CSV table of C-alpha atoms in Angstrom, one decimal:
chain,number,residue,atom,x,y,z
A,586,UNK,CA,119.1,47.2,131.9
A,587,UNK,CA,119.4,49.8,129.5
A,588,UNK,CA,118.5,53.6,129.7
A,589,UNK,CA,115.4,54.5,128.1
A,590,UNK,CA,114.8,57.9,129.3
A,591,UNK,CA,116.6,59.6,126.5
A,592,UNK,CA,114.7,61.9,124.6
A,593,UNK,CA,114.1,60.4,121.0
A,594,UNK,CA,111.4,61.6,118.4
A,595,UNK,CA,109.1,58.6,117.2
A,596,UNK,CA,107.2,59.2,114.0
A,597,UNK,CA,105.3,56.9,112.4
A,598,UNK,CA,104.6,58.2,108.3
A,599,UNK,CA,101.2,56.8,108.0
A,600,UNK,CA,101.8,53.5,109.5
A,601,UNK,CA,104.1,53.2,106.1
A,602,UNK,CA,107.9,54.5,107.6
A,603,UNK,CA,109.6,54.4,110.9
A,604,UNK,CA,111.9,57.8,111.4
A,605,UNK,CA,113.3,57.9,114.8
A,606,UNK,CA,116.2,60.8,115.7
A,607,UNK,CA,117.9,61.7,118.9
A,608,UNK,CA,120.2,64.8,119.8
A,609,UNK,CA,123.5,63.2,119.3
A,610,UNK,CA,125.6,66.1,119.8
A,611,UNK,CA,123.7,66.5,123.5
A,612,UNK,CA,123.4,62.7,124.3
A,613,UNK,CA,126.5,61.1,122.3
A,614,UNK,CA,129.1,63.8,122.1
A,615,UNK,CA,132.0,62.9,119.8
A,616,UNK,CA,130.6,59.3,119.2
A,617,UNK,CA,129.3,57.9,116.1
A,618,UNK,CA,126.2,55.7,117.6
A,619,UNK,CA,124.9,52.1,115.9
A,620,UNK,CA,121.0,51.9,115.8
A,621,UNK,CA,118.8,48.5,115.2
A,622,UNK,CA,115.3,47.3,115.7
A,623,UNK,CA,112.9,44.9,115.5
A,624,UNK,CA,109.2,44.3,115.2
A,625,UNK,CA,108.9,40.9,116.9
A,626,UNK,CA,107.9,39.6,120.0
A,627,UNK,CA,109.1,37.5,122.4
A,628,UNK,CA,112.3,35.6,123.5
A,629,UNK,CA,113.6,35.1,119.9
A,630,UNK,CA,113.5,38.4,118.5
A,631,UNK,CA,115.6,39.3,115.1
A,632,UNK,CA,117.6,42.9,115.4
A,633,UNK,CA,117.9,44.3,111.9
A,634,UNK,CA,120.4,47.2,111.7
A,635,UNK,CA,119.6,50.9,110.1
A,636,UNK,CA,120.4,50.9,106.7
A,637,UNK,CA,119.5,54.5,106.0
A,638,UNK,CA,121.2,56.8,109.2
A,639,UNK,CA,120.0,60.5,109.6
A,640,UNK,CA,123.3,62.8,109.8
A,641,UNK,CA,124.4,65.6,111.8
A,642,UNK,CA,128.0,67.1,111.5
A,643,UNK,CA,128.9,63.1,109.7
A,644,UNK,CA,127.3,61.9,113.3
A,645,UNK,CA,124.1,59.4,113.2
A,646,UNK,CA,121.5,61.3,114.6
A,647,UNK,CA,118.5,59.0,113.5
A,648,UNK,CA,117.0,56.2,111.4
A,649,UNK,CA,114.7,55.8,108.5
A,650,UNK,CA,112.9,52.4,107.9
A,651,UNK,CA,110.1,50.6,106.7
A,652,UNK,CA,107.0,50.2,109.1
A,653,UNK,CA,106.7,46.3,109.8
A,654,UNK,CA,104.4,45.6,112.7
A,655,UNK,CA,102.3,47.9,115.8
A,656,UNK,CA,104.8,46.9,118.1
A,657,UNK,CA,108.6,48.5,117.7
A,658,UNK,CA,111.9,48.2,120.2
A,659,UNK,CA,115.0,50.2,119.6
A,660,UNK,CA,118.4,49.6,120.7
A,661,UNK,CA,121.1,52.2,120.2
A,662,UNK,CA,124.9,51.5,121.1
A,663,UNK,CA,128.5,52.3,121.1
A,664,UNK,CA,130.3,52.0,117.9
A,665,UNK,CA,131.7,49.1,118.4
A,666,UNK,CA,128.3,47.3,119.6
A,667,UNK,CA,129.6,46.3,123.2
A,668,UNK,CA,127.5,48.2,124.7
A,669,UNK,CA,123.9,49.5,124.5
A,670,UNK,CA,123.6,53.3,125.8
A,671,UNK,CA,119.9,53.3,125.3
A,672,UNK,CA,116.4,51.0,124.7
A,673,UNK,CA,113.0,51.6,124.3
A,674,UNK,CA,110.1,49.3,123.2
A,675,UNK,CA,106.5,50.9,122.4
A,676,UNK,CA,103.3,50.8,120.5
A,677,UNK,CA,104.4,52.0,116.6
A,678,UNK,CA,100.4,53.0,116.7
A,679,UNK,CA,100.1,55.5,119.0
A,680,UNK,CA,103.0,57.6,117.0
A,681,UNK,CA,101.0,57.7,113.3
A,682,UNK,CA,101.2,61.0,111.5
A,683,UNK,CA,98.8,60.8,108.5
A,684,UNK,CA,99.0,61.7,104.9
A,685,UNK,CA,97.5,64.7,103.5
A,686,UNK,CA,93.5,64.1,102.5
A,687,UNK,CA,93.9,63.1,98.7
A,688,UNK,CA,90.6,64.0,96.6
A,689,UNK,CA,89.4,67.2,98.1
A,690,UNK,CA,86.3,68.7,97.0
A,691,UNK,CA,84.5,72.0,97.8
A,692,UNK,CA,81.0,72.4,97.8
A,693,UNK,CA,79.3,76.1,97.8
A,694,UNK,CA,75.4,76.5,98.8
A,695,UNK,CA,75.0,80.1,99.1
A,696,UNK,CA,77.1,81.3,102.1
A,697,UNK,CA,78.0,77.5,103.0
A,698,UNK,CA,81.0,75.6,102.4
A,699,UNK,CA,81.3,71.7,102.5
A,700,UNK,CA,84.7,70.5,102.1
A,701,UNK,CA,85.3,66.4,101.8
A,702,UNK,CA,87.9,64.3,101.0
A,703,UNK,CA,88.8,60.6,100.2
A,704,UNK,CA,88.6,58.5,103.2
A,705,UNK,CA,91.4,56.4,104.4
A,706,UNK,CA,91.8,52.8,104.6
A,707,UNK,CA,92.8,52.2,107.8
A,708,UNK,CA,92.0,53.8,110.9
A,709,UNK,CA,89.7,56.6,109.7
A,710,UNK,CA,87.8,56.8,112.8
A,711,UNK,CA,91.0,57.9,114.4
A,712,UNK,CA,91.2,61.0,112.3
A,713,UNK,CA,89.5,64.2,111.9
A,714,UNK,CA,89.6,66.6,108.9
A,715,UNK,CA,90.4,70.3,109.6
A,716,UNK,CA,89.5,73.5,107.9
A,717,UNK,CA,91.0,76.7,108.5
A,718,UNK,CA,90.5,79.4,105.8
A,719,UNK,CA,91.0,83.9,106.4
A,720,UNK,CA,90.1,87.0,104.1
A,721,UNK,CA,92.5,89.3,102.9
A,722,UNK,CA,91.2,91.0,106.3
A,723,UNK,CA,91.8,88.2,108.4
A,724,UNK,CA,95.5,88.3,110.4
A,725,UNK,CA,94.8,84.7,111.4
A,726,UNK,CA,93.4,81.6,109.8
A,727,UNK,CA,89.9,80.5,111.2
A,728,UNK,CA,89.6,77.0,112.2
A,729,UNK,CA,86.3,74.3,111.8
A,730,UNK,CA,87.6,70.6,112.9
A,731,UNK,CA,84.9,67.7,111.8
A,732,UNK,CA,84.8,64.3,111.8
A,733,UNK,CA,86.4,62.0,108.7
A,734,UNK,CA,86.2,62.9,106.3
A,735,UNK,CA,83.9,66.2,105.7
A,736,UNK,CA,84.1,69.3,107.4
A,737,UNK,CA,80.7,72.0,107.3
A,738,UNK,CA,81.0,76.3,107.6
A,739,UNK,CA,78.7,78.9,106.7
A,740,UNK,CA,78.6,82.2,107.0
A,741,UNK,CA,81.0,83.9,103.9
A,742,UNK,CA,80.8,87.0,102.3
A,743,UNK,CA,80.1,86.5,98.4
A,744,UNK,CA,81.9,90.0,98.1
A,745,UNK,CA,85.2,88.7,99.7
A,746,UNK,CA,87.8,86.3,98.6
A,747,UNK,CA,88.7,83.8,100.9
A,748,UNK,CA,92.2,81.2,101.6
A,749,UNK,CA,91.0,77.6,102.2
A,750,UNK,CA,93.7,74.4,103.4
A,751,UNK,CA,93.1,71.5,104.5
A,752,UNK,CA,94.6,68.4,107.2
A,753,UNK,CA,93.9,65.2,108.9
A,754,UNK,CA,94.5,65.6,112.5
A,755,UNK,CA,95.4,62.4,114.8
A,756,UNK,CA,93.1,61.7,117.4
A,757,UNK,CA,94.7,61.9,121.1
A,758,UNK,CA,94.9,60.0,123.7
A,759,UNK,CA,93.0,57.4,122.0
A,760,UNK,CA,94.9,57.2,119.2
A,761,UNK,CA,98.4,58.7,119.4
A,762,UNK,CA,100.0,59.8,122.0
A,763,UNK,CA,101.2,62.7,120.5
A,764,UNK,CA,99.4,65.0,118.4
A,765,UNK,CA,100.5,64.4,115.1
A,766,UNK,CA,98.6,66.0,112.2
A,767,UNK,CA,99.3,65.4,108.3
A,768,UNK,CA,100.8,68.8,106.0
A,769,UNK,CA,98.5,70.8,104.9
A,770,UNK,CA,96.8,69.9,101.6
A,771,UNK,CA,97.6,73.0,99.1
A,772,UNK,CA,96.0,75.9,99.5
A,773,UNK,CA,93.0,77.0,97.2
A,774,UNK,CA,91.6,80.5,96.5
A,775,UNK,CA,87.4,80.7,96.7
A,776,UNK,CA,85.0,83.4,95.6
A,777,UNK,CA,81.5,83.9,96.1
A,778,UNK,CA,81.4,79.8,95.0
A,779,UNK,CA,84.1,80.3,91.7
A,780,UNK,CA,87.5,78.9,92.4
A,781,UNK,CA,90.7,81.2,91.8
A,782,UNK,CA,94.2,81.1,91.3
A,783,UNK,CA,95.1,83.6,94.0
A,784,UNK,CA,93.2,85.9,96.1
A,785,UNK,CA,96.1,89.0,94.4
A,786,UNK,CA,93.4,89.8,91.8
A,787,UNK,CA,90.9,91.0,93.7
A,788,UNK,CA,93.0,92.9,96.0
A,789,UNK,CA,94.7,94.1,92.9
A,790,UNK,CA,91.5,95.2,91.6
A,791,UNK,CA,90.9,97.1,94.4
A,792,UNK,CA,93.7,98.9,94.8
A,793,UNK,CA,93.6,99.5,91.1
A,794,UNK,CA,90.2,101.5,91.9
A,795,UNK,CA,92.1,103.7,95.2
A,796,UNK,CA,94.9,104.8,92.6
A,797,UNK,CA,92.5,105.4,90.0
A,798,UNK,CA,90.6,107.5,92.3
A,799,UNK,CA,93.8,108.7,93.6
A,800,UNK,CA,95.2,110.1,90.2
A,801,UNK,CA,91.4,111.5,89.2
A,802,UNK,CA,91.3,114.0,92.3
A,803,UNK,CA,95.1,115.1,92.0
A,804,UNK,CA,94.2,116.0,88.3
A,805,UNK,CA,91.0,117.4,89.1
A,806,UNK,CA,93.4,119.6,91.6
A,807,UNK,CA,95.9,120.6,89.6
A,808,UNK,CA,93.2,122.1,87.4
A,809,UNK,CA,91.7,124.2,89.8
A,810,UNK,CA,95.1,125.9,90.8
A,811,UNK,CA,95.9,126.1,87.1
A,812,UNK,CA,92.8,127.6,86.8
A,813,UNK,CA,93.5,130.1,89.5
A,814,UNK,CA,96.6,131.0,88.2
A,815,UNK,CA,95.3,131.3,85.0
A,816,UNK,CA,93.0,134.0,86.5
A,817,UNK,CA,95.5,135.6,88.3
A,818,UNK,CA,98.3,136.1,85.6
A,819,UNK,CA,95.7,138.1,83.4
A,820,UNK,CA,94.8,140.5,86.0
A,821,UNK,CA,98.9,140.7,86.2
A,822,UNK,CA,98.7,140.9,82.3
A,823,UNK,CA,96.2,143.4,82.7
A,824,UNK,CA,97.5,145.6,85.2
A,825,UNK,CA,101.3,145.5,83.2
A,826,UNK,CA,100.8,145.2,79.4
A,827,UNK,CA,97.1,147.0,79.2
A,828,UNK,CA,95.3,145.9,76.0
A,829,UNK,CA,96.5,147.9,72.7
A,830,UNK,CA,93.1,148.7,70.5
A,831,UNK,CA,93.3,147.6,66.8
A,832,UNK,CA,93.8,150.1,64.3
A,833,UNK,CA,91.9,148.1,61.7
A,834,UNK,CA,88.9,149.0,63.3
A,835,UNK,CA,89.6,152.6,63.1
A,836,UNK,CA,90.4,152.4,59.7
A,837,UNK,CA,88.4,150.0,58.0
A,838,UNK,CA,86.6,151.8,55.8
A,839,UNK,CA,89.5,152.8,54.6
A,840,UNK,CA,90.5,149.5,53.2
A,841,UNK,CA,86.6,148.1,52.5
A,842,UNK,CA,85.4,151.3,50.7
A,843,UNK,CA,88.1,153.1,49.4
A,844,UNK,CA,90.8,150.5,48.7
A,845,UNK,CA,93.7,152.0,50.9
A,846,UNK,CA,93.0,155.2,49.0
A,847,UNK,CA,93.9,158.0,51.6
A,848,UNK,CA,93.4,161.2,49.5
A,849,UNK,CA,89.9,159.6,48.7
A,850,UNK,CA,89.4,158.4,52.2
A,851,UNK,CA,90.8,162.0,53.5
A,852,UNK,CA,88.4,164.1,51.1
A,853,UNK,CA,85.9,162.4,51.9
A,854,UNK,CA,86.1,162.3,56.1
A,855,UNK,CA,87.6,165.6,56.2
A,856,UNK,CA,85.4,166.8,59.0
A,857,UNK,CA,85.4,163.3,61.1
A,858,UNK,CA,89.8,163.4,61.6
A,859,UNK,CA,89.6,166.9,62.4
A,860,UNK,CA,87.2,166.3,65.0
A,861,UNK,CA,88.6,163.3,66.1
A,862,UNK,CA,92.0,165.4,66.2
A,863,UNK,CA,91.0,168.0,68.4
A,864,UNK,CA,89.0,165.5,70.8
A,865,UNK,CA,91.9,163.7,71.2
A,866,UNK,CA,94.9,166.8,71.9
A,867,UNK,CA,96.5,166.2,75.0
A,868,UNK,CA,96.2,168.1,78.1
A,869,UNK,CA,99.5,169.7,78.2
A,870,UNK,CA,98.7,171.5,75.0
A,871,UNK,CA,95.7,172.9,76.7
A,872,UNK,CA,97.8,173.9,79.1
A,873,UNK,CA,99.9,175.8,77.1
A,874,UNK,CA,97.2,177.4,74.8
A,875,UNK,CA,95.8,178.8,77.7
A,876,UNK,CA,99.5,180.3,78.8
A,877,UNK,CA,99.7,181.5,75.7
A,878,UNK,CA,96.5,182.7,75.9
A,879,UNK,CA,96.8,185.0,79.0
A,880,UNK,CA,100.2,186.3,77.6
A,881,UNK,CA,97.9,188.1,74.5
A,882,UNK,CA,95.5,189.4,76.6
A,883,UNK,CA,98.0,190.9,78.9
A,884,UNK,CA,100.5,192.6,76.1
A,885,UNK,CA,97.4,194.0,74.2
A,886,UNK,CA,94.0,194.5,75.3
A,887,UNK,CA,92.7,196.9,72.4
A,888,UNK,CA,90.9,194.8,71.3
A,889,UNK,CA,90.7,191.0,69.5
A,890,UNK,CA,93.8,189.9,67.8
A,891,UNK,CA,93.9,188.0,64.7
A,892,UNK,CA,96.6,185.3,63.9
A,893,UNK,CA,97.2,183.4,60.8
A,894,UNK,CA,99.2,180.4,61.3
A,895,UNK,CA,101.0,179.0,57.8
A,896,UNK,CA,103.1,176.2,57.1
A,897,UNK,CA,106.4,177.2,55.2
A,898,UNK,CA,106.9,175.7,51.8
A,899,UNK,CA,110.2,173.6,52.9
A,900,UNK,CA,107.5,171.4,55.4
A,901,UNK,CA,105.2,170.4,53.1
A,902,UNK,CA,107.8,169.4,50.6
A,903,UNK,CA,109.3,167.2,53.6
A,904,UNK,CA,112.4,169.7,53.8
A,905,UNK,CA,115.0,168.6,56.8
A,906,UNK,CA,113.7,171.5,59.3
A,907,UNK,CA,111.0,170.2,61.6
A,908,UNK,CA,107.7,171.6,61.1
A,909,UNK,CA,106.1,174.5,63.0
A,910,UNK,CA,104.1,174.3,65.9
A,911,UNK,CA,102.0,177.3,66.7
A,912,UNK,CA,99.3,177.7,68.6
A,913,UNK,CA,96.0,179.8,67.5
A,914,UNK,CA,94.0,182.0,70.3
A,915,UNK,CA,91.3,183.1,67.8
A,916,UNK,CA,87.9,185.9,69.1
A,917,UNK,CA,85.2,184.8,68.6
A,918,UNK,CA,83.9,183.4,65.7
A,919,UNK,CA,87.3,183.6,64.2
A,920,UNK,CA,88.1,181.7,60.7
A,921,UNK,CA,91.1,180.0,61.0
A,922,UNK,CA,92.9,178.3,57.7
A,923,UNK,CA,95.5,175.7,56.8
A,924,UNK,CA,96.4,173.3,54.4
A,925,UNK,CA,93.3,174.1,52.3
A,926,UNK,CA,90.6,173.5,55.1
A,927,UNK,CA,88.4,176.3,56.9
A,928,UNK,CA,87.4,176.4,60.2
A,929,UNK,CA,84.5,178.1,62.1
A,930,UNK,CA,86.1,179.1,65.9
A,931,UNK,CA,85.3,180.5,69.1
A,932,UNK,CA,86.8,180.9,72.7
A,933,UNK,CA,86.3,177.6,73.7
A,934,UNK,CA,88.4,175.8,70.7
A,935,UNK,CA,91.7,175.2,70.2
A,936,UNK,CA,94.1,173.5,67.4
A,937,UNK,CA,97.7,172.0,67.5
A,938,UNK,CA,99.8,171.2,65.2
């Protein structure tokens, strides 16, 4: 007899094509391998050989042919046909991998899913229909197996979108006799009830809203410490470069009432610059009126002394020599005189010029 423990895989496409392979560089090293078969019975059986071989490396590592009866035998042999390395006969039946469900529909009440599909011609109490569908949380796929052909789960959030495939799964042992499922039917994109084309959108739209949050509390950051630094450059400002009054507001009668008119403006405010002249001299001078004034007292104390101060012709016609600087230490109620104006002074008062 021949060997028929060899490990060959038997699949049987929807009871439509026979594909059987075998590891021929494991079982047949360096040995190109004949295959035939046949779906009779009985003494007078007719081998057909494989018109479409399965390669590996130019070797025959399988067969492809049409599915003609539930009963199959296989015969594989040397190249030459003398003799046969390894037989099997079996039940083509028990080795059925079904098509994908054709028709699918989805049916939404609520939180409840119904998914059906077409039922099969042949067989369809052999099969069950399988749903396995996941969030965008989910790592793995969450499975509901029913019956042929419709399939029943409840329980989804309206807020999430979900993935949703679908198979036909083989019954075993009573069926097949190996577990042979069909490909998953393609997969389809569900939310709260409205079908999608991908579940990307909403986890787009969602990480849209993070980044747009993101980029609103950076700004919102970056102007609080421009605001700080704002605050604290002007107390730098401050501190460095302190604010220069403006003159105009000194002067801006000068320009409103008397047209940029100084003689006018002077005859006429006489009193108010002298008196904002002598508020205004500078410690130092005090300083040195008051040095000046204990010098006079000490040289000559006969009584009060009286001196006129005068401005020499050559300074008042803007002559090259400076103009002279004296200082006046006048008794009391002493009248002191220049350029045309008279003034009242005691012991407490000074003037520089």
């Amino acid at each position: 007899g021949c060997k028929d423990d060899i490990n060959a895989t038997i699949i049987n496409f929807n009871n439509e094509k026979m594909q059987i392979t075998w590891a021929t560089r494991e079982l047949f090293p360096n040995e190109n391998v004949s295959f035939s078969y046949t779906f009779d019975e009985g003494k007078h059986k007719v081998w057909k050989p494989c018109t479409t071989y399965l390669l590996d490396q130019d070797y025959n590592s399988g067969c492809l042919f049409k599915t003609e009866g539930p009963t199959l035998a296989i015969s594989i042999r040397n190249n030459n046909g003398t003799e046969e390395l390894f037989c099997k006969k079996f039940k083509s039946d028990f080795y059925i991998k079904p098509n994908r469900p054709e028709n699918v529909t989805f049916f939404w009440e609520e939180d409840t899913i119904t998914v059906s599909c077409k039922k099969p011609e042949r067989a369809a109490w052999c099969l069950r229909l399988e749903l396995q569908y996941k969030s965008k949380f989910d790592e793995e796929w969450h499975s509901r197996t029913s019956k042929c052909c419709s399939v029943k789960e409840q329980g989804f959030d309206s807020s999430k979108c979900y993935s949703f495939r679908v198979r036909l799964r083989r019954l075993v042992p009573y069926c097949n006799v190996v577990n042979y499922s069909s490909d998953w039917e393609a997969e389809t994109f569900w939310k709260n009830g409205t079908l999608l084309d991908s579940c990307d959108d909403d986890i787009t739209s969602q990480s849209n809203t993070v980044t747009v949050l993101s980029c609103l509390l950076a700004a919102l950051l970056m102007m609080l410490i421009l605001l700080i630094l704002l605050c604290k450059w002007q107390r730098v400002r401050m501190s460095v470069l302190p604010a220069i009054p403006d003159p105009k507001y000194l002067f801006a009668d000068l320009f409103n009432d008397h047209n940029g008119n100084v003689q006018e403006w002077l005859d006429k405010n006489d009193h108010v610059v002298l008196q904002t002249k002598l508020q205004y001299e500078e410690p130092e001078s005090i300083t040195e009126a008051e040095s000046q004034q204990e010098d006079g007292k000490n040289s000559d104390k006969q009584g009060p002394l009286e001196k006129i101060f005068t401005f020499s012709g050559a300074a008042e016609n803007s002559d090259d020599k400076a103009a002279q600087i004296a200082c006046l230490i006048p008794a009391s109620n002493t009248t002191a005189s220049f350029a045309g104006f008279h003034i009242l002074m005691n012991d407490d008062m000074y003037v520089m010029l």
